PDB file of C-alpha atoms in Angstrom:
ATOM      1  CA  MET A 159      85.955 105.599 103.167  1.00  0.00           C
ATOM      2  CA  THR A 160      82.282 106.467 104.291  1.00  0.00           C
ATOM      3  CA  GLU A 161      81.219 105.471 101.258  1.00  0.00           C
ATOM      4  CA  ASN A 162      84.032 103.651  99.170  1.00  0.00           C
ATOM      5  CA  LYS A 163      84.888 100.596 100.387  1.00  0.00           C
ATOM      6  CA  ARG A 164      86.857  99.319  97.166  1.00  0.00           C
ATOM      7  CA  LEU A 165      90.471  98.519  97.128  1.00  0.00           C
ATOM      8  CA  LEU A 166      90.867  97.081  93.698  1.00  0.00           C
ATOM      9  CA  PRO A 167      92.698  98.457  90.908  1.00  0.00           C
ATOM     10  CA  GLY A 168      91.371 100.862  88.512  1.00  0.00           C
ATOM     11  CA  SER A 169      87.693  99.661  87.488  1.00  0.00           C
ATOM     12  CA  MET A 170      88.133  96.181  87.905  1.00  0.00           C
ATOM     13  CA  SER A 171      85.217  94.161  89.160  1.00  0.00           C
ATOM     14  CA  ASP A 172      85.268  92.086  92.084  1.00  0.00           C
ATOM     15  CA  GLU A 173      84.399  89.169  90.153  1.00  0.00           C
ATOM     16  CA  ASP A 174      87.243  89.864  87.678  1.00  0.00           C
ATOM     17  CA  ALA A 175      89.670  90.413  90.431  1.00  0.00           C
ATOM     18  CA  LEU A 176      88.650  87.221  92.497  1.00  0.00           C
ATOM     19  CA  THR A 177      89.166  85.331  89.452  1.00  0.00           C
ATOM     20  CA  CYS A 178      92.327  86.844  87.720  1.00  0.00           C
ATOM     21  CA  GLY A 179      95.262  85.139  87.514  1.00  0.00           C
ATOM     22  CA  ASP A 180      97.434  87.600  89.485  1.00  0.00           C
ATOM     23  CA  PRO A 181      97.668  85.968  93.131  1.00  0.00           C
ATOM     24  CA  ILE A 182      98.080  89.322  94.374  1.00  0.00           C
ATOM     25  CA  THR A 183      95.363  91.059  93.019  1.00  0.00           C
ATOM     26  CA  ALA A 184      92.998  87.824  93.837  1.00  0.00           C
ATOM     27  CA  PHE A 185      94.577  88.305  97.319  1.00  0.00           C
ATOM     28  CA  ILE A 186      93.269  91.987  97.599  1.00  0.00           C
ATOM     29  CA  ALA A 187      90.028  91.096  96.351  1.00  0.00           C
ATOM     30  CA  ARG A 188      89.283  87.976  98.692  1.00  0.00           C
ATOM     31  CA  LEU A 189      90.213  90.750 101.503  1.00  0.00           C
ATOM     32  CA  SER A 190      88.081  93.589 100.419  1.00  0.00           C
ATOM     33  CA  VAL A 191      84.891  91.267 100.323  1.00  0.00           C
ATOM     34  CA  SER A 192      85.772  89.866 103.577  1.00  0.00           C
ATOM     35  CA  THR A 193      83.889  90.598 106.542  1.00  0.00           C
ATOM     36  CA  VAL A 194      87.523  91.773 108.072  1.00  0.00           C
ATOM     37  CA  HIS A 195      87.285  94.948 105.605  1.00  0.00           C
ATOM     38  CA  GLU A 196      83.815  95.289 106.352  1.00  0.00           C
ATOM     39  CA  GLU A 197      84.248  95.704 110.037  1.00  0.00           C
ATOM     40  CA  LEU A 198      87.494  97.882 109.483  1.00  0.00           C
ATOM     41  CA  THR A 199      85.404 100.386 107.540  1.00  0.00           C
ATOM     42  CA  GLU A 200      82.847 100.291 110.057  1.00  0.00           C
ATOM     43  CA  PHE A 201      85.271 101.097 112.652  1.00  0.00           C
ATOM     44  CA  VAL A 202      86.874 103.818 110.469  1.00  0.00           C
ATOM     45  CA  ASN A 203      83.886 105.535 109.789  1.00  0.00           C
ATOM     46  CA  ALA A 204      82.777 105.656 113.650  1.00  0.00           C
ATOM     47  CA  GLU A 205      85.776 107.199 114.331  1.00  0.00           C
ATOM     48  CA  ILE A 206      85.319 109.751 111.629  1.00  0.00           C
ATOM     49  CA  ARG A 207      82.183 110.719 113.469  1.00  0.00           C
ATOM     50  CA  ARG A 208      83.739 110.505 117.002  1.00  0.00           C
ATOM     51  CA  PRO A 209      83.840 114.105 118.750  1.00  0.00           C
ATOM     52  CA  GLY A 210      87.379 115.444 118.491  1.00  0.00           C
ATOM     53  CA  ALA A 211      88.251 113.503 115.509  1.00  0.00           C
ATOM     54  CA  ASP A 212      91.357 114.275 114.050  1.00  0.00           C
ATOM     55  CA  HIS A 213      91.892 113.143 110.385  1.00  0.00           C
ATOM     56  CA  ASN A 214      95.993 113.466 110.750  1.00  0.00           C
ATOM     57  CA  HIS A 215      96.211 111.354 114.005  1.00  0.00           C
ATOM     58  CA  MET A 216      93.541 108.581 112.392  1.00  0.00           C
ATOM     59  CA  LEU A 217      95.580 108.287 108.928  1.00  0.00           C
ATOM     60  CA  ILE A 218      99.474 108.302 111.059  1.00  0.00           C
ATOM     61  CA  GLY A 219      97.287 105.463 113.387  1.00  0.00           C
ATOM     62  CA  MET A 220      95.925 103.226 110.606  1.00  0.00           C
ATOM     63  CA  ALA A 221      99.203 103.769 108.807  1.00  0.00           C
ATOM     64  CA  ALA A 222     100.949 102.343 111.870  1.00  0.00           C
ATOM     65  CA  TYR A 223      98.225  99.776 112.649  1.00  0.00           C
ATOM     66  CA  MET A 224      99.093  98.353 109.157  1.00  0.00           C
ATOM     67  CA  ILE A 225     102.538  98.296 109.433  1.00  0.00           C
ATOM     68  CA  GLN A 226     102.520  96.830 112.797  1.00  0.00           C
ATOM     69  CA  MET A 227      99.891  94.064 111.002  1.00  0.00           C
ATOM     70  CA  HIS A 228     102.143  93.394 108.373  1.00  0.00           C
ATOM     71  CA  SER A 229     105.626  93.060 110.443  1.00  0.00           C
ATOM     72  CA  SER A 230     104.047  91.262 112.892  1.00  0.00           C
ATOM     73  CA  PHE A 231     102.832  88.818 109.823  1.00  0.00           C
ATOM     74  CA  ALA A 232     106.012  88.650 107.839  1.00  0.00           C
ATOM     75  CA  ALA A 233     107.867  87.646 111.361  1.00  0.00           C
ATOM     76  CA  SER A 234     105.835  84.548 111.504  1.00  0.00           C
ATOM     77  CA  PHE A 235     107.806  83.785 108.224  1.00  0.00           C
ATOM     78  CA  PHE A 236     111.104  85.361 108.136  1.00  0.00           C
ATOM     79  CA  GLU A 237     113.582  84.966 110.845  1.00  0.00           C
ATOM     80  CA  ALA A 238     115.046  88.392 112.230  1.00  0.00           C
ATOM     81  CA  ASP A 239     117.893  88.530 110.447  1.00  0.00           C
ATOM     82  CA  MET A 240     115.619  89.156 107.061  1.00  0.00           C
ATOM     83  CA  ALA A 241     114.308  92.190 108.417  1.00  0.00           C
ATOM     84  CA  ASP A 242     116.027  94.713 105.956  1.00  0.00           C
ATOM     85  CA  SER A 243     114.742  92.423 103.068  1.00  0.00           C
ATOM     86  CA  VAL A 244     111.067  92.433 104.493  1.00  0.00           C
ATOM     87  CA  VAL A 245     111.415  96.103 104.897  1.00  0.00           C
ATOM     88  CA  ALA A 246     112.751  96.641 101.395  1.00  0.00           C
ATOM     89  CA  GLN A 247     109.976  94.479 100.052  1.00  0.00           C
ATOM     90  CA  PHE A 248     107.506  96.569 102.021  1.00  0.00           C
ATOM     91  CA  GLN A 249     108.492  99.837 100.909  1.00  0.00           C
ATOM     92  CA  ALA A 250     108.847  98.757  97.140  1.00  0.00           C
ATOM     93  CA  VAL A 251     105.007  97.807  97.079  1.00  0.00           C
ATOM     94  CA  PHE A 252     104.679 101.056  99.237  1.00  0.00           C
ATOM     95  CA  ASP A 253     106.506 103.130  96.670  1.00  0.00           C
ATOM     96  CA  ARG A 254     104.667 101.269  93.395  1.00  0.00           C
ATOM     97  CA  THR A 255     101.130 101.427  95.246  1.00  0.00           C
ATOM     98  CA  TYR A 256     100.251 104.215  97.636  1.00  0.00           C
ATOM     99  CA  ARG A 257     100.401 107.374  95.428  1.00  0.00           C
ATOM    100  CA  GLU A 258      98.821 105.629  92.415  1.00  0.00           C
ATOM    101  CA  HIS A 259      95.867 104.279  94.692  1.00  0.00           C
ATOM    102  CA  PHE A 260      95.475 107.808  96.551  1.00  0.00           C
ATOM    103  CA  VAL A 261      94.940 109.735  93.344  1.00  0.00           C
ATOM    104  CA  ASP A 262      92.498 107.221  91.635  1.00  0.00           C
ATOM    105  CA  SER A 263      90.473 107.208  95.132  1.00  0.00           C
ATOM    106  CA  ALA A 264      90.416 111.179  95.300  1.00  0.00           C
ATOM    107  CA  LYS A 265      89.358 111.245  91.677  1.00  0.00           C
ATOM    108  CA  GLU A 266      86.864 108.792  92.067  1.00  0.00           C
ATOM    109  CA  LEU A 267      85.259 110.389  95.469  1.00  0.00           C
ATOM    110  CA  ALA A 268      85.383 113.818  93.794  1.00  0.00           C
ATOM    111  CA  ALA A 269      83.400 112.610  90.826  1.00  0.00           C
TER     112      ALA A 269
END
């Protein structure tokens, strides 16, 4: 994460992503060029350099943080009885996206 801050799919440019017709890709593009993303990247980089930093603890903590952020955001739109539907939607996105983005990022970093 220290050098690679991109979240966009494949080789899509920021401009292409920001202007594309897919609202999810456009949202990711807006987020990836925002100060929120920049600050999170700086925080993670500082954590990596912290003495005694454990990358496994950081990965688990970051995953928990992102899940808690997502679930808090979802709770502002849906009643509690929709929890199973929201969880299923989250799981589907995770299943479809995580491994592919991880592999793409690992290959990009190794190049």
